Short mmCIF file of C-alpha atoms and ligand atoms in Angstrom, two decimals:
data_model
loop_
_atom_site.label_atom_id
_atom_site.label_comp_id
_atom_site.label_asym_id
_atom_site.label_seq_id
_atom_site.Cartn_x
_atom_site.Cartn_y
_atom_site.Cartn_z
CA MET A 10 88.76 145.74 -7.27
CA ALA A 11 89.65 146.57 -10.97
CA ALA A 12 92.07 149.08 -9.89
CA GLU A 13 93.55 149.41 -13.50
CA GLU A 14 90.20 150.67 -14.72
CA GLU A 15 89.77 153.10 -11.87
CA LEU A 16 93.14 154.78 -12.48
CA ASN A 17 92.12 158.01 -14.13
CA ILE A 18 94.49 157.85 -17.09
CA SER A 19 92.92 161.16 -18.50
CA ILE A 20 94.69 163.06 -15.76
CA PRO A 21 98.38 163.15 -16.92
CA SER A 22 99.64 163.90 -13.22
CA CYS A 23 97.80 160.94 -11.88
CA LEU A 24 99.13 158.48 -14.72
CA HIS A 25 102.50 160.13 -14.33
CA MET A 26 102.66 159.63 -10.47
CA VAL A 27 101.62 156.10 -10.64
CA SER A 28 104.14 155.30 -13.57
CA ALA A 29 106.99 157.13 -11.75
CA PHE A 30 106.19 155.19 -8.53
CA ARG A 31 106.39 151.83 -10.57
CA ALA A 32 109.47 152.85 -12.20
CA LEU A 33 111.05 153.60 -8.59
CA GLU A 34 111.82 157.19 -9.73
CA PRO A 35 113.41 159.28 -6.93
CA THR A 36 110.64 159.84 -4.09
CA ASP A 37 110.64 163.46 -4.56
CA VAL A 38 109.57 163.18 -8.27
CA VAL A 39 106.79 160.91 -7.22
CA ILE A 40 105.58 163.36 -4.56
CA SER A 41 105.81 166.27 -6.76
CA PHE A 42 103.56 164.45 -9.41
CA ALA A 43 101.12 163.64 -6.36
CA ARG A 44 101.06 167.42 -5.37
CA GLU A 45 100.27 168.31 -8.88
CA PHE A 46 97.44 165.79 -9.22
CA GLY A 47 95.94 167.12 -5.96
CA GLY A 48 96.19 170.70 -7.22
CA GLY A 49 98.89 171.83 -4.90
CA SER A 50 98.78 169.32 -1.98
CA VAL A 51 98.53 165.52 -1.34
CA THR A 52 94.84 165.38 -0.60
CA GLU A 53 92.98 162.34 0.71
CA ASN A 54 91.76 161.46 -2.83
CA VAL A 55 95.32 161.52 -3.88
CA GLN A 56 96.40 159.44 -0.97
CA SER A 57 93.71 156.80 -1.64
CA CYS A 58 94.79 156.69 -5.39
CA ILE A 59 98.39 156.15 -4.03
CA TRP A 60 97.23 153.53 -1.74
CA HIS A 61 95.26 151.52 -4.38
CA HIS A 62 97.61 151.87 -7.40
CA CYS A 63 100.93 152.06 -5.88
CA ILE A 64 101.30 150.87 -2.18
CA SER A 65 98.95 147.88 -2.18
CA LYS A 66 100.35 146.64 -5.46
CA ALA A 67 103.91 146.89 -4.63
CA ASP A 68 106.11 143.84 -3.79
CA LEU A 69 107.85 144.04 -0.41
CA LYS A 70 110.64 141.55 -1.70
CA TRP A 71 111.72 143.85 -4.59
CA GLN A 72 110.76 147.30 -3.64
CA GLY A 73 110.86 147.10 0.19
CA PRO A 74 113.38 149.90 0.95
CA TYR A 75 112.10 152.24 -1.58
CA LEU A 76 108.41 151.79 -0.17
CA ARG A 77 109.72 152.52 3.35
CA ARG A 78 111.47 155.70 2.15
CA PHE A 79 108.64 156.81 -0.08
CA LEU A 80 106.05 156.43 2.65
CA LYS A 81 108.22 158.21 5.05
CA LYS A 82 108.61 161.23 2.75
CA LEU A 83 104.97 161.15 1.82
CA ILE A 84 103.78 161.21 5.40
CA LEU A 85 106.20 164.14 6.19
CA GLU A 86 104.93 166.10 3.20
CA ILE A 87 101.29 165.51 4.14
CA GLU A 88 101.93 166.30 7.81
CA SER A 89 103.98 169.36 7.17
CA SER A 90 101.39 170.97 4.99
CA GLY A 91 98.75 170.39 7.77
CA GLY A 92 96.99 167.54 5.93
CA LEU A 93 95.37 164.47 7.40
CA VAL A 94 97.21 161.11 6.53
CA LEU A 95 95.17 158.04 5.71
CA ASP A 96 95.16 155.34 8.37
CA GLU A 97 96.19 152.73 5.80
CA LEU A 98 99.43 154.85 4.95
CA TYR A 99 100.43 155.03 8.57
CA GLU A 100 99.79 151.25 9.24
CA GLN A 101 101.59 150.33 6.23
CA TYR A 102 104.71 152.43 7.15
CA THR A 103 104.66 151.00 10.63
CA SER A 104 104.55 147.45 9.25
CA TYR A 105 107.48 148.21 6.90
CA MET A 106 109.40 149.67 9.82
CA ILE A 107 109.19 146.20 11.52
CA SER A 108 109.36 143.81 8.64
CA LEU A 109 112.14 145.60 6.73
CA ARG A 110 114.53 146.02 9.51
CA ASP A 111 115.52 142.32 9.63
CA TYR A 112 115.08 141.75 5.89
CA VAL A 113 117.41 144.59 4.71
CA ALA A 114 119.93 143.82 7.55
CA SER A 115 120.15 140.11 6.35
CA LYS A 116 120.20 140.54 2.54
CA GLY A 117 121.34 143.95 1.72
CA ASN A 118 119.35 143.56 -1.51
CA SER A 119 120.83 145.43 -4.39
CA ARG A 120 118.35 144.21 -6.97
CA VAL A 121 114.97 145.79 -7.50
CA LEU A 122 112.05 145.43 -9.75
CA LYS A 123 111.14 148.40 -11.80
CA THR A 124 108.07 148.67 -14.19
CA ILE A 125 108.78 150.90 -17.05
CA SER A 126 105.55 152.18 -18.71
CA PHE A 127 105.73 153.68 -22.26
CA LEU A 128 102.77 155.94 -22.56
CA PHE A 129 101.50 156.30 -25.97
CA PRO A 130 99.44 159.25 -26.88
CA ASN A 131 96.18 158.36 -28.82
CA GLU A 132 97.66 159.27 -32.17
CA SER A 133 100.69 157.12 -32.02
CA ARG A 134 101.17 155.14 -35.16
CA GLY A 135 100.28 151.39 -35.13
CA PHE A 136 98.47 151.72 -31.79
CA GLU A 137 95.10 153.44 -32.73
CA SER A 138 93.02 150.41 -33.06
CA CYS A 139 93.61 148.99 -29.62
CA PRO A 140 92.91 151.24 -26.60
CA LYS A 141 94.54 148.71 -24.27
CA SER A 142 97.82 149.25 -26.27
CA ARG A 143 97.97 152.80 -25.00
CA LYS A 144 100.77 151.83 -22.73
CA LEU A 145 103.42 149.14 -22.73
CA GLU A 146 104.40 148.02 -19.39
CA VAL A 147 107.88 146.25 -19.01
CA GLN A 148 109.15 144.83 -15.88
CA LEU A 149 112.81 144.80 -15.14
CA ARG A 150 114.91 143.20 -12.43
CA CYS A 151 117.93 145.48 -12.22
CA SER A 152 120.75 146.70 -9.95
CA VAL A 153 120.35 149.60 -7.91
CA ASN A 154 123.84 150.69 -8.09
CA MET A 155 125.22 151.33 -11.56
CA LEU A 156 128.83 151.60 -10.53
CA GLU A 157 128.67 148.35 -8.46
CA GLY A 158 130.40 145.97 -11.12
CA ASP A 159 127.38 144.57 -12.96
CA THR A 160 127.20 147.23 -15.57
CA GLY A 161 124.76 145.24 -17.53
CA CYS A 162 122.27 144.84 -14.76
CA SER A 163 121.40 148.53 -14.57
CA ILE A 164 119.12 150.19 -17.20
CA TRP A 165 121.18 152.77 -19.03
CA PRO A 166 119.51 155.93 -20.39
CA SER A 167 120.36 155.18 -24.11
CA SER A 168 118.33 151.89 -23.85
CA PHE A 169 115.27 154.15 -22.85
CA PHE A 170 115.95 156.19 -26.11
CA LEU A 171 116.65 153.34 -28.43
CA SER A 172 113.30 151.78 -26.99
CA GLU A 173 111.42 154.99 -27.72
CA PHE A 174 113.00 155.15 -31.16
CA ILE A 175 111.83 151.57 -31.89
CA LEU A 176 108.39 152.29 -30.49
CA SER A 177 108.22 155.69 -32.61
CA PHE A 178 108.89 153.76 -35.90
CA PRO A 179 107.50 150.27 -35.41
CA GLU A 180 107.34 149.63 -39.13
CA LEU A 181 111.06 149.83 -39.38
CA PHE A 182 111.52 146.93 -37.10
CA ALA A 183 108.42 144.79 -37.89
CA ASN A 184 109.25 141.44 -39.74
CA LYS A 185 113.05 142.16 -39.29
CA CYS A 186 115.60 140.14 -37.89
CA CYS A 187 117.22 142.24 -35.23
CA PHE A 188 120.43 141.73 -33.31
CA GLU A 189 121.45 143.66 -30.31
CA VAL A 190 125.06 143.96 -28.89
CA GLY A 191 125.49 144.55 -25.16
CA SER A 192 121.94 144.00 -24.31
CA GLY A 193 122.13 144.48 -20.59
CA VAL A 194 118.69 144.15 -19.04
CA GLY A 195 116.98 143.43 -22.33
CA LEU A 196 114.68 146.35 -22.48
CA VAL A 197 115.42 146.95 -26.21
CA GLY A 198 114.56 143.30 -26.88
CA ILE A 199 111.24 143.39 -25.32
CA CYS A 200 110.33 146.57 -27.29
CA LEU A 201 111.45 144.82 -30.53
CA SER A 202 109.15 141.96 -29.81
CA HIS A 203 106.45 144.29 -29.11
CA VAL A 204 106.70 145.81 -32.53
CA LYS A 205 106.78 142.22 -34.01
CA ALA A 206 110.38 141.94 -35.17
CA SER A 207 110.39 138.54 -36.84
CA LYS A 208 113.45 137.52 -34.86
CA VAL A 209 115.16 139.13 -31.79
CA ILE A 210 118.60 138.03 -30.82
CA LEU A 211 120.04 139.75 -27.72
CA SER A 212 123.69 139.28 -26.73
CA ASP A 213 126.05 140.27 -24.01
CA GLY A 214 129.61 139.19 -22.93
CA ASP A 215 128.77 139.02 -19.41
CA PHE A 216 127.25 135.94 -17.89
CA SER A 217 125.56 137.38 -14.84
CA THR A 218 124.02 139.96 -17.29
CA LEU A 219 122.61 137.26 -19.51
CA ALA A 220 121.24 135.54 -16.64
CA ASN A 221 119.40 138.46 -15.40
CA MET A 222 118.22 139.38 -19.02
CA LYS A 223 116.74 135.91 -19.10
CA VAL A 224 114.81 136.54 -15.96
CA ASN A 225 113.55 139.82 -17.43
CA LEU A 226 112.37 138.24 -20.65
CA GLU A 227 110.44 135.59 -18.56
CA LEU A 228 108.94 138.24 -16.38
CA ASN A 229 107.56 139.85 -19.57
CA HIS A 230 106.22 136.59 -20.92
CA LEU A 231 108.69 136.05 -23.61
CA ARG A 232 110.18 132.74 -24.12
CA THR A 233 113.97 132.59 -24.40
CA GLY A 234 116.15 130.14 -26.30
CA ASN A 235 119.38 129.50 -27.97
CA GLN A 236 120.24 130.46 -31.49
CA THR A 237 118.90 127.26 -32.99
CA SER A 238 115.68 127.03 -31.26
CA GLY A 239 112.37 128.16 -32.55
CA ASN A 240 111.68 130.55 -29.75
CA ILE A 241 111.20 134.43 -30.49
CA VAL A 242 113.84 136.02 -28.26
CA HIS A 243 117.40 134.36 -28.48
CA CYS A 244 120.07 135.41 -25.73
CA VAL A 245 123.60 134.60 -26.78
CA CYS A 246 126.79 135.10 -24.96
CA LEU A 247 128.85 137.35 -27.40
CA PRO A 248 132.22 139.00 -26.00
CA TRP A 249 133.22 141.20 -28.79
CA GLU A 250 136.85 140.22 -28.39
CA SER A 251 136.26 136.55 -29.08
CA ALA A 252 133.43 136.53 -31.40
CA SER A 253 134.44 134.62 -34.65
CA GLU A 254 133.49 135.78 -38.02
CA ASP A 255 131.71 132.53 -38.66
CA ASP A 256 129.51 132.82 -35.55
CA LEU A 257 128.58 136.47 -36.45
CA ARG A 258 127.81 135.68 -40.19
CA GLY A 259 125.47 132.84 -38.77
CA PHE A 260 123.13 135.57 -37.25
CA SER A 261 122.56 137.36 -40.41
CA PRO A 262 120.48 140.10 -39.09
CA ASP A 263 118.71 142.92 -40.96
CA ILE A 264 119.23 145.41 -38.14
CA ILE A 265 121.83 145.80 -35.44
CA LEU A 266 121.34 147.87 -32.42
CA GLY A 267 123.46 148.93 -29.39
CA ALA A 268 122.63 151.14 -26.45
CA ASP A 269 125.42 152.65 -24.26
CA VAL A 270 128.03 150.60 -25.65
CA ILE A 271 130.53 153.23 -26.53
CA TYR A 272 132.43 154.01 -23.23
CA ASP A 273 135.53 151.65 -22.91
CA PRO A 274 138.22 152.55 -25.48
CA SER A 275 139.80 149.19 -25.07
CA CYS A 276 136.69 147.36 -26.25
CA LEU A 277 136.04 149.62 -29.20
CA PRO A 278 138.21 147.93 -31.90
CA HIS A 279 136.51 144.71 -31.10
CA LEU A 280 133.00 146.27 -31.10
CA VAL A 281 133.69 147.99 -34.54
CA ARG A 282 134.89 144.75 -36.04
CA VAL A 283 131.64 142.85 -34.81
CA LEU A 284 129.57 145.67 -36.31
CA ALA A 285 131.61 145.47 -39.68
CA VAL A 286 131.19 141.65 -39.95
CA LEU A 287 127.42 141.95 -39.13
CA LEU A 288 126.95 144.87 -41.59
CA LYS A 289 129.01 143.71 -44.50
CA HIS A 290 127.80 140.04 -44.60
CA ASP A 291 126.24 139.37 -48.05
CA ARG A 292 122.51 139.19 -48.41
CA SER A 293 120.48 140.33 -51.42
CA ASP A 294 118.82 143.73 -51.34
CA SER A 295 115.29 142.24 -51.98
CA ASP A 296 115.59 140.37 -48.63
CA LEU A 297 116.46 143.43 -46.72
CA SER A 298 113.73 145.58 -48.22
CA ALA A 299 111.09 142.77 -47.67
CA GLY A 300 108.15 143.95 -45.58
CA ARG A 301 108.30 147.48 -46.59
CA ASP A 302 105.39 148.73 -48.50
CA SER A 303 103.94 152.00 -50.11
CA ASP A 304 102.85 152.91 -46.51
CA THR A 305 106.33 153.64 -45.52
CA SER A 306 106.47 157.06 -43.97
CA PRO A 307 108.79 159.90 -45.23
CA ASP A 308 110.44 159.86 -41.73
CA GLU A 309 111.14 156.08 -42.17
CA LEU A 310 112.51 156.59 -45.62
CA LEU A 311 114.96 159.17 -44.28
CA ILE A 312 115.96 156.94 -41.38
CA HIS A 313 116.55 154.06 -43.67
CA PRO A 314 116.32 154.34 -47.45
CA PRO A 315 115.74 150.82 -49.04
CA ALA A 316 119.04 151.25 -51.06
CA GLU A 317 121.12 151.48 -48.00
CA GLY A 318 120.76 147.79 -47.01
CA ARG A 319 121.69 146.58 -43.59
CA VAL A 320 121.93 149.28 -40.72
CA ALA A 321 122.98 149.52 -37.24
CA TYR A 322 121.39 152.09 -34.77
CA ILE A 323 123.69 152.96 -31.92
CA ALA A 324 122.40 155.11 -29.09
CA PHE A 325 124.86 156.72 -26.64
CA VAL A 326 125.73 159.51 -24.37
CA VAL A 327 129.17 161.15 -25.28
CA ARG A 328 130.72 161.10 -22.03
CA ASN A 329 134.27 161.58 -23.24
CA ILE A 330 134.91 163.26 -26.49
CA ASP A 331 138.22 161.44 -26.95
CA THR A 332 136.36 157.99 -26.70
CA PHE A 333 133.94 159.32 -29.16
CA ASN A 334 136.44 160.57 -31.77
CA TYR A 335 138.25 157.22 -31.46
CA PHE A 336 135.07 155.41 -32.25
CA LEU A 337 134.43 157.78 -35.24
CA ALA A 338 137.95 156.94 -36.55
CA LEU A 339 137.45 153.06 -36.18
CA VAL A 340 134.25 153.25 -38.16
CA GLU A 341 135.95 155.19 -40.86
CA GLN A 342 138.74 152.82 -40.89
CA ALA A 343 136.43 149.79 -41.37
CA ASN A 344 135.10 151.65 -44.25
CA LEU A 345 131.67 152.22 -42.78
CA LYS A 346 129.44 155.24 -43.05
CA ILE A 347 128.02 156.98 -39.93
CA THR A 348 125.06 159.52 -39.80
CA ASP A 349 123.98 161.38 -36.65
CA LEU A 350 120.13 160.95 -36.74
CA THR A 351 119.51 162.73 -33.51
CA GLU A 352 118.39 166.20 -34.82
CA LYS A 353 117.03 164.80 -38.19
CA ILE A 354 114.00 162.64 -36.74
CA GLN A 355 111.42 163.17 -34.00
CA VAL A 356 111.71 160.31 -31.55
CA SER A 357 108.37 160.37 -29.42
CA ASN A 358 108.82 160.95 -25.75
CA PHE A 359 106.89 157.94 -24.30
CA LEU A 360 108.60 158.31 -20.74
CA PRO A 361 107.50 161.85 -19.75
CA TYR A 362 107.34 160.88 -16.20
CA LEU A 363 110.82 159.53 -15.94
CA ARG A 364 112.68 162.54 -14.53
CA SER A 365 115.93 160.71 -14.00
CA TYR A 366 116.19 160.16 -17.77
CA ASN A 367 117.61 163.22 -19.56
CA ARG A 368 116.96 162.35 -23.17
CA SER A 369 118.68 165.61 -24.25
CA THR A 370 122.10 164.03 -23.57
CA ILE A 371 121.85 161.11 -25.99
CA ARG A 372 122.59 160.75 -29.52
CA LEU A 373 121.56 158.35 -32.08
CA PHE A 374 123.72 157.15 -34.98
CA LYS A 375 123.02 155.07 -37.85
CA ILE A 376 125.91 153.01 -39.29
CA HIS A 377 126.01 151.11 -42.62
CA VAL A 378 128.09 150.14 -45.48
C1 LIG B 404 126.65 150.40 -20.24
S1 LIG B 404 125.95 148.82 -20.42
C2 LIG B 404 124.64 149.01 -21.31
C3 LIG B 404 123.50 148.06 -21.31
C4 LIG B 404 122.28 148.26 -21.97
N1 LIG B 404 122.63 148.33 -23.42
C5 LIG B 404 121.54 149.53 -21.71
O1 LIG B 404 121.74 150.51 -22.38
O2 LIG B 404 120.96 149.51 -20.62
C6 LIG B 404 127.05 147.98 -21.51
C7 LIG B 404 126.65 146.43 -21.78
O3 LIG B 404 127.64 146.13 -22.71
C8 LIG B 404 128.30 144.83 -22.31
N2 LIG B 404 129.61 144.69 -22.78
C9 LIG B 404 130.59 145.60 -22.22
N3 LIG B 404 131.91 145.16 -22.82
C10 LIG B 404 131.42 144.09 -23.69
C11 LIG B 404 132.21 143.31 -24.48
N4 LIG B 404 133.51 143.44 -24.61
N5 LIG B 404 131.68 142.25 -25.13
C12 LIG B 404 130.35 142.07 -24.96
N6 LIG B 404 129.50 142.77 -24.13
C13 LIG B 404 130.12 143.80 -23.61
C14 LIG B 404 127.98 145.00 -20.77
O4 LIG B 404 128.04 143.69 -20.25
C15 LIG B 404 126.89 145.64 -20.50
O5 LIG B 404 125.65 144.90 -20.58
#
């Protein structure tokens, strides 16, 4: 069955329900979209849609415990409102109860596979000509517990925002060599490839994060390689503390990016040094403005005037004001300029169904020489 075609993407609550399920959003969120889609209750039609587009496509290996929780809540919701539960849903729930009991006990799996769907409205720039491009789906293997030690294996909210920024202004990144610090699961890099950056270099200081990032790039059909190979996405191990100036100069990026990398005060002097070396490395202005033409929009000119040269875009949540002020002081000491872009530009909301992502807490800064 061509289930993708049957999905009624003209009904936002249907699209949002399926997208939220694939992103493993909290089960209550998915069920509230299901209720909305059914006009107040989870009707048999809605259940059938859930069956075809969510349950039957899910992968027990990666989503088992989530599926079981979701089905339990869904069945309770339908029964408590006096509705009839489809046989398929009951049967599936029973089968999960049996098969997952042993599976979870033996593995205690803390990795899941989420599908993040960026939903582009029709009028999004750069996507008009191809209806199939109305969404970008990114598969990410990630950790379920942010605080379990492998920080870089979780998806942090600023990487959603930085990805939306890239997809809102694709021309800023097209044909540019982009370098990301602290790349984590690799979401930003996948978006940079999507908007046709000429080269994407992702870096992280943690080996298990790098290994997981490579898995994610492969899951999304991107080839990975080291710095010297001809592949499109390059993954490099780059601890900020030990990155040498020579190594950093070798990357020579046009644009530097970072999401949620401002949180540990002890790392900040090293991170700012890395940013300063990457930003100050000589390169002619004509190289940097290459690829920009008369179509450049006023917003793009505001974000990145050609005279500014190389820039870094850093998105983060200000969790501790002292850490933030320390970062600002280090940037100033390094003779770099910093501008808060958050209120100045309109970053599109391509993830309207992702209720666990609170974009209002995120700030986007531009840093340049
Ligand atoms: C909070 S996570 C953010 C990950 C990703 N950018 C995101 O937003 O989902 C911080 C990332 O920075 C990396 N990191 C932290 N300290 C680092 C250091 N000193 N050198 C290099 N990478 C570091 C971590 O391994 C992790 O991947």
